[in-house]
Coordinates of C-alpha atoms in Angstrom, one line a residue:
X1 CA -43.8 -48.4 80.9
X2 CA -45.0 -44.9 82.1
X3 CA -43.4 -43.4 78.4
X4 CA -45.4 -46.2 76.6
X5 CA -48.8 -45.3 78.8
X6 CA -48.1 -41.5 78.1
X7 CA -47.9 -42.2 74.0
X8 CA -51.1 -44.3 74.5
X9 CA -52.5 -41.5 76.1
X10 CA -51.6 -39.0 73.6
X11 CA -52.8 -40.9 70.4
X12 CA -55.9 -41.1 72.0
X13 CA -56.1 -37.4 72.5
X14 CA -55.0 -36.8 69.2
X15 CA -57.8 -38.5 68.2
X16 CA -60.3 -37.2 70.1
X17 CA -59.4 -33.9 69.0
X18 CA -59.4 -34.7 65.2
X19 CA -62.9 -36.5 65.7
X20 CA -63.9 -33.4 68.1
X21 CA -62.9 -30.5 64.9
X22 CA -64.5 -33.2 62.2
X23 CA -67.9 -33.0 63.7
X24 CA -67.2 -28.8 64.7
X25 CA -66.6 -28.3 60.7
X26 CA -69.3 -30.9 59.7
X27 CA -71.7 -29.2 62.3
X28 CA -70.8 -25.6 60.4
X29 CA -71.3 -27.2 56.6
X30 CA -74.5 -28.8 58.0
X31 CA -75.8 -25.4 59.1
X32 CA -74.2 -23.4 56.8
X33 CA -72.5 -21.4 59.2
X34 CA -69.8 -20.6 56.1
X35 CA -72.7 -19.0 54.1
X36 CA -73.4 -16.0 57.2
X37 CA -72.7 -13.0 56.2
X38 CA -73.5 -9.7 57.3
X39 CA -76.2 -8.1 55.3
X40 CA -79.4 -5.4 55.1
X41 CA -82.3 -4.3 53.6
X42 CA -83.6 -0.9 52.1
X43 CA -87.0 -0.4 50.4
X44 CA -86.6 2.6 48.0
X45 CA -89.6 4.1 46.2
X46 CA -89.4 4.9 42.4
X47 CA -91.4 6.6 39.8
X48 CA -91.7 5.0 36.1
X49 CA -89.4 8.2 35.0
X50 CA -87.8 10.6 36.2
X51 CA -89.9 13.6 35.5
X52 CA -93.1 11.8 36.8
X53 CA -95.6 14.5 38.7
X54 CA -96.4 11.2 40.7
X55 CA -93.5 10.9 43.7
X56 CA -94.7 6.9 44.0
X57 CA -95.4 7.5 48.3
X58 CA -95.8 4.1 49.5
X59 CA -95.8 3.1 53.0
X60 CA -95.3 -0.5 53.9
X61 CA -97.0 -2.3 56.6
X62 CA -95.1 -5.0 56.8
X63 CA -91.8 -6.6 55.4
X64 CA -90.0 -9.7 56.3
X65 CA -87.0 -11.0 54.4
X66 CA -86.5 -14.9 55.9
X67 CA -84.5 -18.3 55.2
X68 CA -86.7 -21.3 55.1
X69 CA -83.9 -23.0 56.0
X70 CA -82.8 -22.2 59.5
X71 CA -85.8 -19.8 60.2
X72 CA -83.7 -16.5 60.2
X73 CA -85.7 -13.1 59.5
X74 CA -84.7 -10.0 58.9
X75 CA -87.3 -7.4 60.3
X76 CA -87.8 -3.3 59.0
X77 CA -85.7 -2.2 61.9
X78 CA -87.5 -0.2 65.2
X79 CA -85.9 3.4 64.2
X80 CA -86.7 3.5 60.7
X81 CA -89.7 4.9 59.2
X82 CA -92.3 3.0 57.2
X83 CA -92.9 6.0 54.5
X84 CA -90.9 7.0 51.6
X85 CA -91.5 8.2 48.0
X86 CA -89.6 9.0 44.8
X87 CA -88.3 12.3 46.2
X88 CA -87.7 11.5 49.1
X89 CA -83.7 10.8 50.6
X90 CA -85.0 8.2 52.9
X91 CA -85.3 4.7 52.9
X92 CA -87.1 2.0 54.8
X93 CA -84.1 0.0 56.2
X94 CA -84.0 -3.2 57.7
X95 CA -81.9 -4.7 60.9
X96 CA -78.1 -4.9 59.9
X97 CA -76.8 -8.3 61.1
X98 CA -74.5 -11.4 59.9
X99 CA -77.4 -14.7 58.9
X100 CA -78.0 -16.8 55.6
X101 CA -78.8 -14.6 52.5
X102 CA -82.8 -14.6 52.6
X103 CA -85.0 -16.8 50.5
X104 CA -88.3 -15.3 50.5
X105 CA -89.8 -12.4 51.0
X106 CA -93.1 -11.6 52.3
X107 CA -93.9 -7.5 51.9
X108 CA -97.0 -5.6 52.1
X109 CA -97.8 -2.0 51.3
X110 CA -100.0 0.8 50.6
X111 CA -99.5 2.9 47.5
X112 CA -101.1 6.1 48.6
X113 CA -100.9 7.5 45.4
X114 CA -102.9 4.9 43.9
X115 CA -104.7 4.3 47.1
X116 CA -104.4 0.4 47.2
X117 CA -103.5 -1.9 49.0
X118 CA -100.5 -4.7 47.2
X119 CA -98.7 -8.0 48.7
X120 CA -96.1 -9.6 47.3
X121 CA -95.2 -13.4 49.0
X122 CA -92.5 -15.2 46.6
X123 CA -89.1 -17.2 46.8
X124 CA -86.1 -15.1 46.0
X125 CA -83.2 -16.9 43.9
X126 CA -80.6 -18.3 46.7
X127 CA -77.8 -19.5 44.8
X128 CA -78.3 -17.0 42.5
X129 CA -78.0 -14.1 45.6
X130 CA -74.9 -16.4 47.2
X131 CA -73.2 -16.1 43.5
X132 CA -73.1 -12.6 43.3
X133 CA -72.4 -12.3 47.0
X134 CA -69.2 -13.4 45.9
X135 CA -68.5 -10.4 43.4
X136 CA -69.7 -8.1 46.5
X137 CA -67.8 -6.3 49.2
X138 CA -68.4 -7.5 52.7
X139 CA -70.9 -6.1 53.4
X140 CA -73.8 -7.1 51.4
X141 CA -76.8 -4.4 51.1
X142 CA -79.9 -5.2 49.6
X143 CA -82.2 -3.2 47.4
X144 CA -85.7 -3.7 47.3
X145 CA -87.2 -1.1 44.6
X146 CA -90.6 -0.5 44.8
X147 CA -92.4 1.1 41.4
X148 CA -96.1 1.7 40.4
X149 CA -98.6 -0.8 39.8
X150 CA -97.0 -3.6 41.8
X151 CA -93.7 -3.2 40.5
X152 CA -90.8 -4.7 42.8
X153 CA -87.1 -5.0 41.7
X154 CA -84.3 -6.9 44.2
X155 CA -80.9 -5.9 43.5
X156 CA -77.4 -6.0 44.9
X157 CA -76.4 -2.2 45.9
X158 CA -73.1 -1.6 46.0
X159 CA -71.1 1.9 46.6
X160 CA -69.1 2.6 43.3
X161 CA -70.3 -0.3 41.4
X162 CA -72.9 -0.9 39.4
X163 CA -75.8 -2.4 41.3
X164 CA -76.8 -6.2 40.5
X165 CA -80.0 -7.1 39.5
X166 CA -81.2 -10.2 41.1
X167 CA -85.0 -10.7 40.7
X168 CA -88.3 -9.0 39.4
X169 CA -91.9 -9.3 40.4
X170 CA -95.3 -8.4 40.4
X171 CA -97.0 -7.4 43.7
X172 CA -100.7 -8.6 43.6
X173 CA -103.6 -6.2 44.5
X174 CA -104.6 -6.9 48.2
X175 CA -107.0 -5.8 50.7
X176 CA -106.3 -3.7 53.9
X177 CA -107.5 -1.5 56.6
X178 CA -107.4 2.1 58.0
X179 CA -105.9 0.9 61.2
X180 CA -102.7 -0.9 59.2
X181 CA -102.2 2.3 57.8
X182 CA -102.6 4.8 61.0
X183 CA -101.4 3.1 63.4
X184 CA -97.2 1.7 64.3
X185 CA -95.8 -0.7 66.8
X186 CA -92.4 0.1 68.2
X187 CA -90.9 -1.9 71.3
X188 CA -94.1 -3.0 72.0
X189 CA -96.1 -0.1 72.0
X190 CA -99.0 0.7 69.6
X191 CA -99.5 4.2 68.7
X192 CA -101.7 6.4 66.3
X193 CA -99.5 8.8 64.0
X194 CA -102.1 10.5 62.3
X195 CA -105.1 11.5 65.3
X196 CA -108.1 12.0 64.0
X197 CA -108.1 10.5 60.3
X198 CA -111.4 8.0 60.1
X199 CA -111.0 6.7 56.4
X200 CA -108.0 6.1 54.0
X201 CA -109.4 8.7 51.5
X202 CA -108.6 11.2 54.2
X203 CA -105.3 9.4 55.2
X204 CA -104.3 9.3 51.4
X205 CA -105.3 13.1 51.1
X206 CA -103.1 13.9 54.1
X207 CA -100.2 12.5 52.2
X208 CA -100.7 13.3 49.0
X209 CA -102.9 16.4 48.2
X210 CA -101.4 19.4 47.3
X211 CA -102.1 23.4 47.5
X212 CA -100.7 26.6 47.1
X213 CA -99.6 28.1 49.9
X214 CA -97.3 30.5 51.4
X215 CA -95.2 30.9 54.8
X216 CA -95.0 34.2 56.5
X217 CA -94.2 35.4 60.5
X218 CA -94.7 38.2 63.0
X219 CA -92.0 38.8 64.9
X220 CA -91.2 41.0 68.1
X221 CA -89.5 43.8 67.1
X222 CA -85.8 43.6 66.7
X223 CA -86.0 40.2 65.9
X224 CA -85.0 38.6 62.6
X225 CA -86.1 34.9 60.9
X226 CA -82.7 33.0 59.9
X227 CA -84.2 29.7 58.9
X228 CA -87.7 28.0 58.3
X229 CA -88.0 24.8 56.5
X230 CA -91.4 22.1 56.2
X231 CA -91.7 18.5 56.2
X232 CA -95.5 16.9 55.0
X233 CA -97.0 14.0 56.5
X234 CA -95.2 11.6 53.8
X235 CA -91.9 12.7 55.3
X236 CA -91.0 14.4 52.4
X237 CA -89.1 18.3 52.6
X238 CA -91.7 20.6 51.4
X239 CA -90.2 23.9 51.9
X240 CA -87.2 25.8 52.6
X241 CA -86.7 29.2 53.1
X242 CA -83.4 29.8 51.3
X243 CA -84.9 28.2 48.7
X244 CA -88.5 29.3 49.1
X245 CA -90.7 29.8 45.6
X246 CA -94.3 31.9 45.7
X247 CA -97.2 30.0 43.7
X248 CA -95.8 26.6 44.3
X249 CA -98.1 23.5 44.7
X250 CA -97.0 21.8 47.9
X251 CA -98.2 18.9 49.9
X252 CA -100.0 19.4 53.5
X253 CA -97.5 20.2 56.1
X254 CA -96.8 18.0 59.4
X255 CA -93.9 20.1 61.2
X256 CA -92.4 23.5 60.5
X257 CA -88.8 24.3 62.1
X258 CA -88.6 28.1 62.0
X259 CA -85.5 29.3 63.8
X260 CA -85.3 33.4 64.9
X261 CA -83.6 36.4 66.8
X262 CA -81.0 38.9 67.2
X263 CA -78.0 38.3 68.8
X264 CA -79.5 34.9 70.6
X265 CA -81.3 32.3 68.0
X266 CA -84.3 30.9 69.1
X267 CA -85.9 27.9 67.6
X268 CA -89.5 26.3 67.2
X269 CA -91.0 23.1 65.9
X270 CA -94.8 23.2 65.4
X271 CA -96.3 20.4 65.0
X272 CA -99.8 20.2 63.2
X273 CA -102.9 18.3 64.2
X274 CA -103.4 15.9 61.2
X275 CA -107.0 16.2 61.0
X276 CA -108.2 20.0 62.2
X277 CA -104.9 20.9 59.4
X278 CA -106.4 18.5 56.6
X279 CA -110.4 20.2 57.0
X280 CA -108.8 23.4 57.0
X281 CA -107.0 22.9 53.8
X282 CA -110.6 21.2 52.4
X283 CA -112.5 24.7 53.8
X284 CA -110.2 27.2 52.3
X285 CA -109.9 25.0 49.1
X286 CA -113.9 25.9 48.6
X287 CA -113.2 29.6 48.5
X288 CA -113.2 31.4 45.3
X289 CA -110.7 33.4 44.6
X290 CA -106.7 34.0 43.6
X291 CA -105.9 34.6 46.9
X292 CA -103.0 32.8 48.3
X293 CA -103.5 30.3 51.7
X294 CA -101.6 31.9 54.2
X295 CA -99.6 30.3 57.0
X296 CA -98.9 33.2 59.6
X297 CA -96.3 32.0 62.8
X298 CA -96.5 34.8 65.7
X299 CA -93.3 33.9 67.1
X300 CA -92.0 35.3 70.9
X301 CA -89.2 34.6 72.7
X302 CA -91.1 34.1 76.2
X303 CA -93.9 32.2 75.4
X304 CA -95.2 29.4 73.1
X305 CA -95.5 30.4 69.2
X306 CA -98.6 30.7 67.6
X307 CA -99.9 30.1 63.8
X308 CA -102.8 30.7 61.9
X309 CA -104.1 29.7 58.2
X310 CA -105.5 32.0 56.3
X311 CA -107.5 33.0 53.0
X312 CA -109.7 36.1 51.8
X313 CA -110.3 37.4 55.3
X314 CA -110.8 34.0 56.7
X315 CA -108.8 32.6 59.5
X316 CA -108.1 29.4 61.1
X317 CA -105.7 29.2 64.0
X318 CA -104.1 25.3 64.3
X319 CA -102.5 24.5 67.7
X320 CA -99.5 22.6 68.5
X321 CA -99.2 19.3 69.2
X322 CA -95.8 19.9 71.0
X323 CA -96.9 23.6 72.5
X324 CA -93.5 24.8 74.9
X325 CA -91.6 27.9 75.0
X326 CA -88.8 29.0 71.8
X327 CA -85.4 26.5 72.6
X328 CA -82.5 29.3 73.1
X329 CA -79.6 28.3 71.0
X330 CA -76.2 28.9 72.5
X331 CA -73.0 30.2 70.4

């Protein structure tokens, strides 16, 4: 009797299992929880060809990649920056995690270059992104290519294969404000990048405007200057000194990095104030004259660095933002 209770009893189990992993897999396919994968985002700038004058500098202010159908998004992550260009190395990249393949888009940016505003809202081709998912490592990385005039290309990228093109479209001329270009949120906290700049013309000529200038230093004697090397306000590498060329047109530059000594190395990073740098660029600009701007860097090894900009016997000194003694290197 006990046996024939027992085999009741495990039927019954049986049972409830089979009906318990029925509605776990229908529960999956319903949600399609076998369509996850793990996938990204980067925006990449491009110019029309590749020996365009025009580096394309775009910085986007905001760009969501979502699924309409369980509400995921896929957000430009906290560490990455919002500014690239054509020449640049970087890329805007977005939070790396396993959801649905997105659906839409909704992406808005500032070509600085340009100097408007564009928004792009559209669908973007499921089936067709889940098909050639299929042909796709693992790891699925998206490629959002960003081109003059409105221009935006979504690809597949893939490492050692030829990318897949998934969709093109048109970004639509937009309207926009100084503060969505000057100002970032990270963790919660609203900050202004660029102190100082009261209208997109002198936010766009911060970026973009270009000069001929040259770097020089003044160091204490026995000392000797190993490395220097410049990065603008569009995040772009401006100047290096192993590489260093006289008469060159460059952009406005954010930070130097000028590393020094003699025996111990001794590094600085001076940061420029984006407004008193930008009129001083404007004021020597107005001078007549072949004469060269000058960036001068009185560097110590005791004591904050100092710099001054120069031209025909005029001279500006610009103050760091991060003023603090040389960092000593050690072997």
């Amino acid at each position: 009797m006990k046996s024939k209770i027992l085999n009741i009893l495990n039927v019954i189990l049986v049972g409830i299992l089979a009906v318990l992993i029925i509605l776990y897999f229908t529960t999956k396919v319903k949600n399609k929880e076998n369509e996850k994968v793990m996938w990204t985002v980067e925006i990449r700038s491009f110019s029309e060809n590749s020996t365009s004058s025009n580096p394309n500098i775009i910085k986007v202010i905001n760009g969501v990649f979502y699924n309409n159908f369980n509400n995921s998004r896929k957000e430009i992550d906290n560490d990455s920056k919002d500014l690239t260009s054509s020449s640049s190395r970087e890329s805007i990249y977005f939070q790396k995690n396993t959801e649905l393949l997105p659906d839409s888009l909704n992406l808005k940016y500032f070509s600085i270059d340009e100097r408007k505003f564009y928004q792009l809202r559209t669908k973007i081709p499921y089936e067709l992104l889940k098909n050639a998912k299929k042909n796709s490592k693992d790891l699925t990385k998206l490629s959002c290519e960003i081109y003059p005039k409105g221009k935006v290309i979504l690809k597949i990228d893939q490492e050692d294969f030829p990318s897949i093109n998934i969709a093109s479209y048109r970004a639509k001329e937009t309207t926009g404000n100084l503060d969505q270009l000057i100002y970032k949120e990270s963790l919660g906290e609203k900050y202004n990048d660029y102190e100082g700049i009261e209208n997109i013309n002198d936010f766009s000529d911060l970026l973009q405007n270009k000069y001929r200038w040259i770097f020089k230093v003044d160091l204490e004697a026995g000392d000797q200057l190993l490395n220097a090397y410049a990065y603008s306000f569009a995040e772009q590498n401006i100047f290096d000194l192993k590489e260093k060329s006289l008469n060159k047109y460059e952009n406005i530059p954010k930070t130097f990095y000028v590393r020094f000594g003699n025996g111990n190395q001794y590094g600085i990073d001076y940061y420029f104030h984006p407004n008193e740098i930008l009129n001083a660029f404007r004021k020597f600009d107005k001078i007549k004259g072949t004469e060269t701007i000058t960036f001068t860097f009185k560097l110590f090894k005791n004591k904050p660095a100092e710099c001054e900009l120069s031209k025909n016997g005029q001279v500006i000194s610009l103050k760091n933002l991060v003023s603090e003694n040389p960092i000593k290197y050690v072997d």
